[in-house]
């Protein structure tokens, strides 16, 4: 009887350990919509490698949060963009923000708030290069338009064209990183309004974005 009880106890312990291991290691599932945005779906099945539509979504989301400045949402936008960066890129951006504040006497967020602007991006082209499934290079070209928050509703926006180059690395999907992608490098160059899309095709020499 003692041996039987001990065997049952051991079986119960082993079963509990197996259940815990399965619960901890069971892959997660994420749902991806038509725009490429992923959302957490629970511990249901394996999580696949990022799709190209996800790469496009993260690229656009990152640029909207970092380049398309909006005085009303700048703090939230920058916080979101930091969550889309690798630790090294976060450190680079923080160094730029600290340098700006030291030189200007106020933070870049305060500067954007005081500017009273809103900006939109229109993407004309987006080219994705897959580097073995662990990293992606994305080149985008488009138009940036900036309006004052206050004033004449019929005012013409300030328009620029831009070209950007991003590097994205594949990381484990989590609830905070549902697409499984982080931006590791960012470069962007702006062009005068007279430039056409044909001019952009010939323009090179990307510059790193500075606050």
PDB file of C-alpha atoms in Angstrom:
ATOM      1  CA  UNK A   1       0.000   0.000   0.000  1.00  0.00           C
ATOM      2  CA  UNK A   2       2.839   2.368   0.879  1.00  0.00           C
ATOM      3  CA  UNK A   3       4.546   1.629  -2.426  1.00  0.00           C
ATOM      4  CA  UNK A   4       1.298   2.217  -4.326  1.00  0.00           C
ATOM      5  CA  UNK A   5       0.727   5.563  -2.566  1.00  0.00           C
ATOM      6  CA  UNK A   6       4.273   6.628  -3.309  1.00  0.00           C
ATOM      7  CA  UNK A   7       3.835   5.663  -6.963  1.00  0.00           C
ATOM      8  CA  UNK A   8       0.593   7.627  -7.226  1.00  0.00           C
ATOM      9  CA  UNK A   9       2.234  10.655  -5.592  1.00  0.00           C
ATOM     10  CA  UNK A  10       5.176  10.432  -7.982  1.00  0.00           C
ATOM     11  CA  UNK A  11       2.812  10.166 -10.951  1.00  0.00           C
ATOM     12  CA  UNK A  12       0.895  13.206  -9.741  1.00  0.00           C
ATOM     13  CA  UNK A  13       4.114  15.218  -9.394  1.00  0.00           C
ATOM     14  CA  UNK A  14       5.286  14.161 -12.854  1.00  0.00           C
ATOM     15  CA  UNK A  15       1.903  15.034 -14.374  1.00  0.00           C
ATOM     16  CA  UNK A  16       1.920  18.452 -12.738  1.00  0.00           C
ATOM     17  CA  UNK A  17       5.472  19.083 -13.946  1.00  0.00           C
ATOM     18  CA  UNK A  18       4.537  18.043 -17.486  1.00  0.00           C
ATOM     19  CA  UNK A  19       1.446  20.278 -17.450  1.00  0.00           C
ATOM     20  CA  UNK A  20       3.470  23.250 -16.194  1.00  0.00           C
ATOM     21  CA  UNK A  21       6.201  22.719 -18.789  1.00  0.00           C
ATOM     22  CA  UNK A  22       3.599  22.455 -21.551  1.00  0.00           C
ATOM     23  CA  UNK A  23       1.851  25.606 -20.361  1.00  0.00           C
ATOM     24  CA  UNK A  24       5.107  27.549 -20.192  1.00  0.00           C
ATOM     25  CA  UNK A  25       6.499  26.357 -23.501  1.00  0.00           C
ATOM     26  CA  UNK A  26       3.339  26.085 -25.556  1.00  0.00           C
ATOM     27  CA  UNK A  27       3.711  28.442 -28.547  1.00  0.00           C
ATOM     28  CA  UNK A  28       1.588  31.555 -28.832  1.00  0.00           C
ATOM     29  CA  UNK A  29      -0.801  32.521 -31.594  1.00  0.00           C
ATOM     30  CA  UNK A  30      -1.151  35.954 -33.164  1.00  0.00           C
ATOM     31  CA  UNK A  31      -3.752  37.245 -35.593  1.00  0.00           C
ATOM     32  CA  UNK A  32      -2.589  39.414 -38.506  1.00  0.00           C
ATOM     33  CA  UNK A  33      -5.076  41.696 -40.273  1.00  0.00           C
ATOM     34  CA  UNK A  34      -4.982  42.801 -43.903  1.00  0.00           C
ATOM     35  CA  UNK A  35      -2.805  45.822 -43.036  1.00  0.00           C
ATOM     36  CA  UNK A  36      -0.207  43.652 -41.312  1.00  0.00           C
ATOM     37  CA  UNK A  37      -1.006  44.555 -37.714  1.00  0.00           C
ATOM     38  CA  UNK A  38      -0.691  41.582 -35.379  1.00  0.00           C
ATOM     39  CA  UNK A  39      -2.630  41.068 -32.167  1.00  0.00           C
ATOM     40  CA  UNK A  40      -2.137  38.564 -29.361  1.00  0.00           C
ATOM     41  CA  UNK A  41      -4.400  35.522 -29.616  1.00  0.00           C
ATOM     42  CA  UNK A  42      -3.327  33.358 -26.683  1.00  0.00           C
ATOM     43  CA  UNK A  43      -1.435  30.108 -26.136  1.00  0.00           C
ATOM     44  CA  UNK A  44      -3.083  28.162 -28.918  1.00  0.00           C
ATOM     45  CA  UNK A  45      -0.627  27.235 -31.650  1.00  0.00           C
ATOM     46  CA  UNK A  46       2.763  27.922 -33.172  1.00  0.00           C
ATOM     47  CA  UNK A  47       3.732  31.456 -34.175  1.00  0.00           C
ATOM     48  CA  UNK A  48       5.093  31.705 -37.701  1.00  0.00           C
ATOM     49  CA  UNK A  49       7.843  33.894 -39.060  1.00  0.00           C
ATOM     50  CA  UNK A  50       6.746  37.477 -39.866  1.00  0.00           C
ATOM     51  CA  UNK A  51       4.885  37.888 -43.142  1.00  0.00           C
ATOM     52  CA  UNK A  52       5.828  40.603 -45.625  1.00  0.00           C
ATOM     53  CA  UNK A  53       2.557  42.379 -44.855  1.00  0.00           C
ATOM     54  CA  UNK A  54       3.716  42.556 -41.223  1.00  0.00           C
ATOM     55  CA  UNK A  55       7.085  43.983 -42.286  1.00  0.00           C
ATOM     56  CA  UNK A  56       5.241  46.649 -44.271  1.00  0.00           C
ATOM     57  CA  UNK A  57       2.939  47.423 -41.339  1.00  0.00           C
ATOM     58  CA  UNK A  58       5.787  47.823 -38.806  1.00  0.00           C
ATOM     59  CA  UNK A  59       7.713  50.001 -41.274  1.00  0.00           C
ATOM     60  CA  UNK A  60       4.780  52.352 -41.826  1.00  0.00           C
ATOM     61  CA  UNK A  61       3.853  52.444 -38.146  1.00  0.00           C
ATOM     62  CA  UNK A  62       7.419  53.236 -37.136  1.00  0.00           C
ATOM     63  CA  UNK A  63       7.782  56.066 -39.656  1.00  0.00           C
ATOM     64  CA  UNK A  64       4.396  57.534 -38.743  1.00  0.00           C
ATOM     65  CA  UNK A  65       5.401  57.589 -35.085  1.00  0.00           C
ATOM     66  CA  UNK A  66       8.895  59.030 -35.603  1.00  0.00           C
ATOM     67  CA  UNK A  67       8.685  61.218 -38.708  1.00  0.00           C
ATOM     68  CA  UNK A  68       5.068  62.388 -38.927  1.00  0.00           C
ATOM     69  CA  UNK A  69       5.214  64.811 -36.003  1.00  0.00           C
ATOM     70  CA  UNK A  70       1.945  65.764 -34.309  1.00  0.00           C
ATOM     71  CA  UNK A  71       1.892  68.270 -31.450  1.00  0.00           C
ATOM     72  CA  UNK A  72      -1.107  66.626 -29.778  1.00  0.00           C
ATOM     73  CA  UNK A  73       0.239  63.062 -29.773  1.00  0.00           C
ATOM     74  CA  UNK A  74       4.035  63.466 -29.891  1.00  0.00           C
ATOM     75  CA  UNK A  75       4.733  61.957 -26.459  1.00  0.00           C
ATOM     76  CA  UNK A  76       2.572  58.895 -27.117  1.00  0.00           C
ATOM     77  CA  UNK A  77       3.992  58.543 -30.629  1.00  0.00           C
ATOM     78  CA  UNK A  78       7.582  58.546 -29.412  1.00  0.00           C
ATOM     79  CA  UNK A  79       6.758  56.029 -26.672  1.00  0.00           C
ATOM     80  CA  UNK A  80       5.204  53.736 -29.276  1.00  0.00           C
ATOM     81  CA  UNK A  81       8.180  54.131 -31.599  1.00  0.00           C
ATOM     82  CA  UNK A  82      10.616  53.237 -28.799  1.00  0.00           C
ATOM     83  CA  UNK A  83       8.731  49.966 -28.338  1.00  0.00           C
ATOM     84  CA  UNK A  84       9.389  49.212 -32.009  1.00  0.00           C
ATOM     85  CA  UNK A  85      13.184  49.686 -31.688  1.00  0.00           C
ATOM     86  CA  UNK A  86      16.036  47.443 -30.645  1.00  0.00           C
ATOM     87  CA  UNK A  87      17.894  48.452 -27.484  1.00  0.00           C
ATOM     88  CA  UNK A  88      20.781  49.856 -29.539  1.00  0.00           C
ATOM     89  CA  UNK A  89      18.524  52.073 -31.636  1.00  0.00           C
ATOM     90  CA  UNK A  90      16.708  53.224 -28.501  1.00  0.00           C
ATOM     91  CA  UNK A  91      20.058  54.295 -27.045  1.00  0.00           C
ATOM     92  CA  UNK A  92      20.926  56.211 -30.229  1.00  0.00           C
ATOM     93  CA  UNK A  93      17.622  58.078 -30.190  1.00  0.00           C
ATOM     94  CA  UNK A  94      17.905  58.837 -26.486  1.00  0.00           C
ATOM     95  CA  UNK A  95      21.394  60.254 -27.060  1.00  0.00           C
ATOM     96  CA  UNK A  96      20.007  62.504 -29.808  1.00  0.00           C
ATOM     97  CA  UNK A  97      17.164  63.682 -27.569  1.00  0.00           C
ATOM     98  CA  UNK A  98      19.570  64.388 -24.708  1.00  0.00           C
ATOM     99  CA  UNK A  99      21.886  66.317 -27.031  1.00  0.00           C
ATOM    100  CA  UNK A 100      18.944  68.374 -28.345  1.00  0.00           C
ATOM    101  CA  UNK A 101      17.824  69.269 -24.827  1.00  0.00           C
ATOM    102  CA  UNK A 102      21.345  70.261 -23.788  1.00  0.00           C
ATOM    103  CA  UNK A 103      21.688  72.570 -26.800  1.00  0.00           C
ATOM    104  CA  UNK A 104      18.147  73.975 -26.931  1.00  0.00           C
ATOM    105  CA  UNK A 105      17.292  74.156 -23.230  1.00  0.00           C
ATOM    106  CA  UNK A 106      14.083  72.165 -23.650  1.00  0.00           C
ATOM    107  CA  UNK A 107      13.142  68.670 -24.712  1.00  0.00           C
ATOM    108  CA  UNK A 108      12.319  67.793 -28.300  1.00  0.00           C
ATOM    109  CA  UNK A 109       8.827  66.764 -27.158  1.00  0.00           C
ATOM    110  CA  UNK A 110       8.281  70.260 -25.722  1.00  0.00           C
ATOM    111  CA  UNK A 111       9.531  71.755 -28.990  1.00  0.00           C
ATOM    112  CA  UNK A 112       7.074  69.721 -31.069  1.00  0.00           C
ATOM    113  CA  UNK A 113       4.199  70.551 -28.725  1.00  0.00           C
ATOM    114  CA  UNK A 114       4.947  74.253 -29.039  1.00  0.00           C
ATOM    115  CA  UNK A 115       5.134  74.035 -32.850  1.00  0.00           C
ATOM    116  CA  UNK A 116       1.385  73.360 -33.113  1.00  0.00           C
ATOM    117  CA  UNK A 117       1.532  71.044 -36.125  1.00  0.00           C
ATOM    118  CA  UNK A 118       0.159  67.786 -37.487  1.00  0.00           C
ATOM    119  CA  UNK A 119       1.827  65.709 -40.168  1.00  0.00           C
ATOM    120  CA  UNK A 120       0.703  62.902 -42.447  1.00  0.00           C
ATOM    121  CA  UNK A 121       2.681  60.477 -44.602  1.00  0.00           C
ATOM    122  CA  UNK A 122       1.656  59.063 -47.968  1.00  0.00           C
ATOM    123  CA  UNK A 123       3.693  56.036 -49.043  1.00  0.00           C
ATOM    124  CA  UNK A 124       4.316  55.755 -52.775  1.00  0.00           C
ATOM    125  CA  UNK A 125       6.645  52.766 -52.862  1.00  0.00           C
ATOM    126  CA  UNK A 126       7.745  50.161 -50.346  1.00  0.00           C
ATOM    127  CA  UNK A 127      10.404  47.601 -51.263  1.00  0.00           C
ATOM    128  CA  UNK A 128      11.191  44.697 -48.932  1.00  0.00           C
ATOM    129  CA  UNK A 129      14.330  42.555 -49.057  1.00  0.00           C
ATOM    130  CA  UNK A 130      14.372  39.374 -46.965  1.00  0.00           C
ATOM    131  CA  UNK A 131      17.772  38.407 -45.555  1.00  0.00           C
ATOM    132  CA  UNK A 132      17.342  34.739 -44.733  1.00  0.00           C
ATOM    133  CA  UNK A 133      14.225  35.189 -42.630  1.00  0.00           C
ATOM    134  CA  UNK A 134      16.090  36.786 -39.708  1.00  0.00           C
ATOM    135  CA  UNK A 135      16.353  40.355 -40.990  1.00  0.00           C
ATOM    136  CA  UNK A 136      14.606  42.604 -43.500  1.00  0.00           C
ATOM    137  CA  UNK A 137      15.670  45.748 -45.340  1.00  0.00           C
ATOM    138  CA  UNK A 138      12.859  48.106 -46.320  1.00  0.00           C
ATOM    139  CA  UNK A 139      13.168  51.092 -48.635  1.00  0.00           C
ATOM    140  CA  UNK A 140      10.213  53.466 -48.788  1.00  0.00           C
ATOM    141  CA  UNK A 141       9.471  56.628 -50.724  1.00  0.00           C
ATOM    142  CA  UNK A 142       6.590  59.006 -50.242  1.00  0.00           C
ATOM    143  CA  UNK A 143       5.216  62.420 -49.417  1.00  0.00           C
ATOM    144  CA  UNK A 144       5.030  64.241 -46.093  1.00  0.00           C
ATOM    145  CA  UNK A 145       2.500  67.021 -45.509  1.00  0.00           C
ATOM    146  CA  UNK A 146       2.448  69.279 -42.447  1.00  0.00           C
ATOM    147  CA  UNK A 147      -0.398  71.580 -41.376  1.00  0.00           C
ATOM    148  CA  UNK A 148      -0.735  74.033 -38.482  1.00  0.00           C
ATOM    149  CA  UNK A 149      -3.134  72.800 -35.810  1.00  0.00           C
ATOM    150  CA  UNK A 150      -4.748  76.225 -35.611  1.00  0.00           C
ATOM    151  CA  UNK A 151      -5.550  78.744 -38.296  1.00  0.00           C
ATOM    152  CA  UNK A 152      -7.116  78.655 -41.723  1.00  0.00           C
ATOM    153  CA  UNK A 153      -8.639  75.255 -42.467  1.00  0.00           C
ATOM    154  CA  UNK A 154      -7.983  75.887 -46.164  1.00  0.00           C
ATOM    155  CA  UNK A 155      -4.273  76.563 -45.633  1.00  0.00           C
ATOM    156  CA  UNK A 156      -1.908  74.757 -47.954  1.00  0.00           C
ATOM    157  CA  UNK A 157       0.240  72.163 -46.187  1.00  0.00           C
ATOM    158  CA  UNK A 158       4.011  72.281 -46.212  1.00  0.00           C
ATOM    159  CA  UNK A 159       4.971  69.387 -48.463  1.00  0.00           C
ATOM    160  CA  UNK A 160       8.174  67.357 -48.657  1.00  0.00           C
ATOM    161  CA  UNK A 161       9.084  64.125 -50.333  1.00  0.00           C
ATOM    162  CA  UNK A 162      11.157  61.562 -48.469  1.00  0.00           C
ATOM    163  CA  UNK A 163      13.110  58.364 -48.909  1.00  0.00           C
ATOM    164  CA  UNK A 164      13.796  56.068 -45.974  1.00  0.00           C
ATOM    165  CA  UNK A 165      15.780  52.924 -45.368  1.00  0.00           C
ATOM    166  CA  UNK A 166      14.999  50.710 -42.374  1.00  0.00           C
ATOM    167  CA  UNK A 167      16.527  47.476 -41.111  1.00  0.00           C
ATOM    168  CA  UNK A 168      14.218  45.197 -39.136  1.00  0.00           C
ATOM    169  CA  UNK A 169      15.283  42.143 -37.149  1.00  0.00           C
ATOM    170  CA  UNK A 170      13.109  39.164 -36.283  1.00  0.00           C
ATOM    171  CA  UNK A 171      12.569  38.602 -32.545  1.00  0.00           C
ATOM    172  CA  UNK A 172      10.298  36.257 -30.575  1.00  0.00           C
ATOM    173  CA  UNK A 173       6.661  37.305 -30.700  1.00  0.00           C
ATOM    174  CA  UNK A 174       5.309  38.512 -27.372  1.00  0.00           C
ATOM    175  CA  UNK A 175       2.206  40.348 -26.241  1.00  0.00           C
ATOM    176  CA  UNK A 176       4.227  43.592 -26.440  1.00  0.00           C
ATOM    177  CA  UNK A 177       5.864  42.688 -29.782  1.00  0.00           C
ATOM    178  CA  UNK A 178       3.070  40.800 -31.573  1.00  0.00           C
ATOM    179  CA  UNK A 179       4.575  41.190 -35.052  1.00  0.00           C
ATOM    180  CA  UNK A 180       7.920  39.740 -33.939  1.00  0.00           C
ATOM    181  CA  UNK A 181       9.870  42.600 -35.536  1.00  0.00           C
ATOM    182  CA  UNK A 182      12.029  45.453 -34.206  1.00  0.00           C
ATOM    183  CA  UNK A 183      13.700  48.284 -36.122  1.00  0.00           C
ATOM    184  CA  UNK A 184      17.489  48.132 -35.738  1.00  0.00           C
ATOM    185  CA  UNK A 185      18.550  50.907 -38.128  1.00  0.00           C
ATOM    186  CA  UNK A 186      16.855  54.017 -39.484  1.00  0.00           C
ATOM    187  CA  UNK A 187      17.916  56.490 -42.162  1.00  0.00           C
ATOM    188  CA  UNK A 188      15.868  59.110 -43.992  1.00  0.00           C
ATOM    189  CA  UNK A 189      16.430  61.926 -46.458  1.00  0.00           C
ATOM    190  CA  UNK A 190      14.062  64.742 -47.409  1.00  0.00           C
ATOM    191  CA  UNK A 191      13.704  66.435 -50.789  1.00  0.00           C
ATOM    192  CA  UNK A 192      12.333  69.749 -51.972  1.00  0.00           C
ATOM    193  CA  UNK A 193       8.745  69.744 -53.336  1.00  0.00           C
ATOM    194  CA  UNK A 194       9.945  70.240 -56.932  1.00  0.00           C
ATOM    195  CA  UNK A 195      11.415  66.717 -56.933  1.00  0.00           C
ATOM    196  CA  UNK A 196       9.296  64.150 -58.742  1.00  0.00           C
ATOM    197  CA  UNK A 197       9.165  60.451 -58.103  1.00  0.00           C
ATOM    198  CA  UNK A 198      11.632  60.059 -60.988  1.00  0.00           C
ATOM    199  CA  UNK A 199      14.038  62.425 -59.200  1.00  0.00           C
ATOM    200  CA  UNK A 200      13.705  60.350 -56.061  1.00  0.00           C
ATOM    201  CA  UNK A 201      14.692  57.216 -57.906  1.00  0.00           C
ATOM    202  CA  UNK A 202      18.043  58.855 -58.708  1.00  0.00           C
ATOM    203  CA  UNK A 203      18.625  60.332 -55.251  1.00  0.00           C
ATOM    204  CA  UNK A 204      20.839  58.472 -52.811  1.00  0.00           C
ATOM    205  CA  UNK A 205      22.966  59.152 -49.729  1.00  0.00           C
ATOM    206  CA  UNK A 206      20.470  58.635 -46.919  1.00  0.00           C
ATOM    207  CA  UNK A 207      20.970  60.635 -43.747  1.00  0.00           C
ATOM    208  CA  UNK A 208      20.241  59.380 -40.253  1.00  0.00           C
ATOM    209  CA  UNK A 209      17.177  61.013 -38.759  1.00  0.00           C
ATOM    210  CA  UNK A 210      17.974  63.654 -36.138  1.00  0.00           C
ATOM    211  CA  UNK A 211      15.492  65.258 -33.750  1.00  0.00           C
TER     212      UNK A 211
END
